[in-house]
Short mmCIF file of C-alpha atoms in Angstrom, two decimals:
data_model
loop_
_atom_site.label_atom_id
_atom_site.label_comp_id
_atom_site.label_asym_id
_atom_site.label_seq_id
_atom_site.Cartn_x
_atom_site.Cartn_y
_atom_site.Cartn_z
CA MET A 1 47.81 172.85 -35.25
CA GLY A 2 48.43 169.08 -35.19
CA ALA A 3 51.40 169.34 -37.55
CA GLN A 4 52.90 172.13 -35.46
CA TYR A 5 52.55 170.09 -32.28
CA PHE A 6 54.03 167.09 -34.04
CA LEU A 7 57.09 168.99 -35.28
CA LEU A 8 57.56 170.93 -32.06
CA THR A 9 57.28 168.01 -29.65
CA ILE A 10 57.37 164.48 -31.03
CA ILE A 11 60.21 164.81 -33.53
CA PRO A 12 62.49 166.83 -31.19
CA ALA A 13 61.73 164.37 -28.37
CA LEU A 14 62.89 161.48 -30.54
CA PHE A 15 66.12 163.28 -31.43
CA ILE A 16 66.71 164.07 -27.75
CA LEU A 17 66.04 160.44 -26.86
CA ALA A 18 68.60 159.35 -29.47
CA ALA A 19 71.20 161.69 -27.95
CA VAL A 20 70.53 160.51 -24.40
CA TRP A 21 70.60 156.86 -25.49
CA ASP A 22 73.92 157.44 -27.25
CA VAL A 23 75.46 159.06 -24.16
CA MET A 24 74.29 156.27 -21.91
CA SER A 25 75.04 153.26 -24.11
CA TYR A 26 77.10 154.47 -27.08
CA THR A 27 74.36 153.12 -29.32
CA ILE A 28 71.35 154.55 -31.11
CA PRO A 29 68.68 151.88 -31.39
CA ASN A 30 67.16 151.06 -34.73
CA PHE A 31 63.64 151.49 -33.37
CA LEU A 32 64.32 155.23 -32.94
CA ILE A 33 65.63 155.54 -36.48
CA LEU A 34 62.72 153.53 -37.87
CA THR A 35 60.22 155.58 -35.85
CA LEU A 36 61.65 158.84 -37.23
CA LEU A 37 61.56 157.34 -40.74
CA ALA A 38 57.98 156.10 -40.39
CA LEU A 39 56.81 159.42 -38.95
CA PHE A 40 58.39 161.24 -41.88
CA VAL A 41 56.52 159.01 -44.33
CA VAL A 42 53.24 159.67 -42.50
CA PHE A 43 53.89 163.41 -42.20
CA ALA A 44 55.03 163.87 -45.79
CA GLY A 45 52.27 161.65 -47.16
CA THR A 46 49.66 163.59 -45.23
CA ALA A 47 51.15 166.89 -46.37
CA VAL A 48 51.12 165.79 -50.01
CA ILE A 49 47.60 164.36 -49.94
CA PHE A 50 45.73 166.77 -47.71
CA SER A 51 47.46 170.10 -47.33
CA GLY A 52 48.48 170.83 -50.87
CA GLY A 53 51.50 172.67 -49.43
CA MET A 54 53.92 169.88 -50.22
CA GLY A 55 54.10 168.33 -53.62
CA LEU A 56 55.49 165.01 -54.69
CA SER A 57 58.62 166.75 -55.95
CA ASP A 58 59.16 168.30 -52.50
CA ALA A 59 58.80 164.89 -50.90
CA GLY A 60 61.20 163.50 -53.50
CA PHE A 61 63.80 166.13 -52.64
CA HIS A 62 63.52 165.18 -48.97
CA LEU A 63 63.99 161.55 -49.94
CA LEU A 64 67.04 162.51 -52.02
CA SER A 65 68.40 164.43 -49.03
CA GLY A 66 67.95 161.37 -46.83
CA LEU A 67 69.69 159.16 -49.39
CA ILE A 68 72.60 161.60 -49.61
CA GLY A 69 72.74 161.59 -45.81
CA LEU A 70 72.72 157.80 -45.76
CA PHE A 71 75.51 157.61 -48.35
CA VAL A 72 77.67 160.15 -46.50
CA GLY A 73 76.94 158.55 -43.14
CA MET A 74 77.77 155.07 -44.35
CA ALA A 75 80.99 156.33 -45.94
CA LEU A 76 82.01 157.91 -42.62
CA PHE A 77 81.09 154.66 -40.87
CA ALA A 78 83.12 152.62 -43.37
CA PHE A 79 86.17 154.76 -42.57
CA GLY A 80 85.59 154.24 -38.85
CA LEU A 81 84.86 157.91 -38.19
CA ILE A 82 81.37 157.42 -36.74
CA GLY A 83 79.23 154.53 -35.55
CA GLY A 84 76.49 152.85 -37.53
CA GLY A 85 73.74 154.39 -35.41
CA ASP A 86 75.27 157.82 -35.98
CA ALA A 87 75.24 157.22 -39.73
CA LYS A 88 71.57 156.24 -39.66
CA LEU A 89 70.64 159.17 -37.41
CA PHE A 90 72.42 161.53 -39.80
CA ALA A 91 70.46 160.07 -42.71
CA VAL A 92 67.07 160.35 -41.02
CA ALA A 93 67.86 163.90 -39.88
CA THR A 94 68.72 164.94 -43.42
CA LEU A 95 65.50 163.29 -44.56
CA TRP A 96 63.50 165.53 -42.21
CA LEU A 97 65.53 168.66 -42.95
CA GLY A 98 65.68 168.42 -46.74
CA LEU A 99 68.18 169.51 -49.36
CA ASN A 100 67.92 173.20 -48.49
CA SER A 101 69.25 172.52 -44.98
CA ILE A 102 71.70 169.67 -45.52
CA PHE A 103 74.85 171.80 -45.81
CA GLU A 104 74.05 174.02 -42.83
CA TYR A 105 73.07 170.96 -40.78
CA THR A 106 76.32 169.19 -41.64
CA LEU A 107 78.30 172.28 -40.68
CA LEU A 108 76.49 172.57 -37.33
CA VAL A 109 76.97 168.88 -36.58
CA THR A 110 80.66 169.17 -37.37
CA LEU A 111 81.04 172.15 -35.04
CA PHE A 112 79.01 170.54 -32.25
CA GLY A 113 80.92 167.29 -32.69
CA GLY A 114 84.22 169.14 -32.40
CA VAL A 115 83.14 170.90 -29.21
CA LEU A 116 81.80 167.64 -27.77
CA THR A 117 85.08 165.91 -28.58
CA LEU A 118 87.15 168.66 -26.96
CA VAL A 119 84.97 168.63 -23.84
CA LEU A 120 85.20 164.85 -23.48
CA LEU A 121 88.95 164.82 -24.13
CA SER A 122 89.35 167.49 -21.45
CA LEU A 123 87.20 165.55 -18.97
CA ARG A 124 89.13 162.38 -19.68
CA ARG A 125 92.27 163.96 -18.29
CA PHE A 126 90.73 163.63 -14.83
CA PRO A 127 89.51 160.64 -12.86
CA VAL A 128 85.81 159.90 -12.63
CA PRO A 129 84.34 161.72 -9.64
CA LEU A 130 83.90 159.18 -6.85
CA LEU A 131 80.17 159.82 -6.49
CA LEU A 132 79.64 159.02 -10.17
CA THR A 133 81.64 155.80 -10.42
CA LYS A 134 78.52 153.72 -9.78
CA TYR A 135 77.12 154.86 -13.14
CA GLU A 136 78.62 152.79 -15.93
CA TRP A 137 77.72 155.35 -18.59
CA VAL A 138 79.61 158.09 -16.72
CA THR A 139 82.72 155.96 -16.37
CA ARG A 140 82.50 155.21 -20.10
CA LEU A 141 82.44 158.94 -20.86
CA PHE A 142 85.66 159.33 -18.85
CA ASP A 143 87.32 156.34 -20.54
CA ARG A 144 90.18 157.55 -22.71
CA LYS A 145 89.72 154.60 -25.05
CA ALA A 146 86.00 155.17 -25.57
CA GLY A 147 84.68 156.91 -28.62
CA ILE A 148 82.56 160.02 -28.79
CA PRO A 149 78.76 159.71 -28.56
CA TYR A 150 78.29 161.67 -31.78
CA GLY A 151 74.52 161.25 -31.62
CA VAL A 152 74.57 164.23 -29.25
CA ALA A 153 75.97 166.49 -31.96
CA LEU A 154 73.64 165.03 -34.58
CA ALA A 155 70.58 165.57 -32.39
CA ALA A 156 71.64 169.09 -31.37
CA GLY A 157 72.07 170.07 -35.01
CA ALA A 158 68.67 168.63 -35.90
CA LEU A 159 67.00 170.49 -33.03
CA ILE A 160 68.47 173.78 -34.21
CA MET A 161 67.74 173.18 -37.89
CA LEU A 162 64.23 171.75 -37.63
CA PRO A 163 62.49 175.14 -37.13
CA ARG A 164 64.31 176.40 -40.24
CA ALA A 165 63.41 173.42 -42.41
CA ASP A 166 60.89 173.63 -45.24
CA LEU A 167 58.66 171.06 -43.55
CA PHE A 168 58.40 173.21 -40.45
CA ARG A 169 57.42 176.26 -42.51
CA LEU A 170 54.83 174.11 -44.23
CA ALA A 171 53.43 172.94 -40.90
CA VAL A 172 53.17 176.45 -39.45
CA GLY A 173 51.78 177.87 -42.67
CA ASN A 174 54.64 180.21 -43.62
#
């Protein structure tokens, strides 16, 4: 029951917080990434030691998935396609989701990112509504020179994929 609660509340809440933070500041703080990383280590370590449902090889494949995510994310960052926080959030999401979900997650994130981009580009054709000009983060979203808070797409993809991930099935006993 504790693992289910953990995966159904704490982890999604951290991904949602990352998305909100990205919308409001165009950054994803390292403490969120490090918290997700540390919680994975605790969760996976506990699952390996106590439950018997996750072996060291399973944990290793999740680590490999996270490293692939980090490599891909950093390559996208190096080419200026995403921010550094986005790259780290992608890596930690792939760590949680594992190799079996990495392709589907990447596809979802790409689709969500495309929709998010189109929505923001459409909004940016109009002036900021007068009632919202006092909010700096709203004016930034309407700024034609501003980037896209891609953490929203990354978090949305993680929220959809998490219930399908091997770790979730382990936690709920399926």
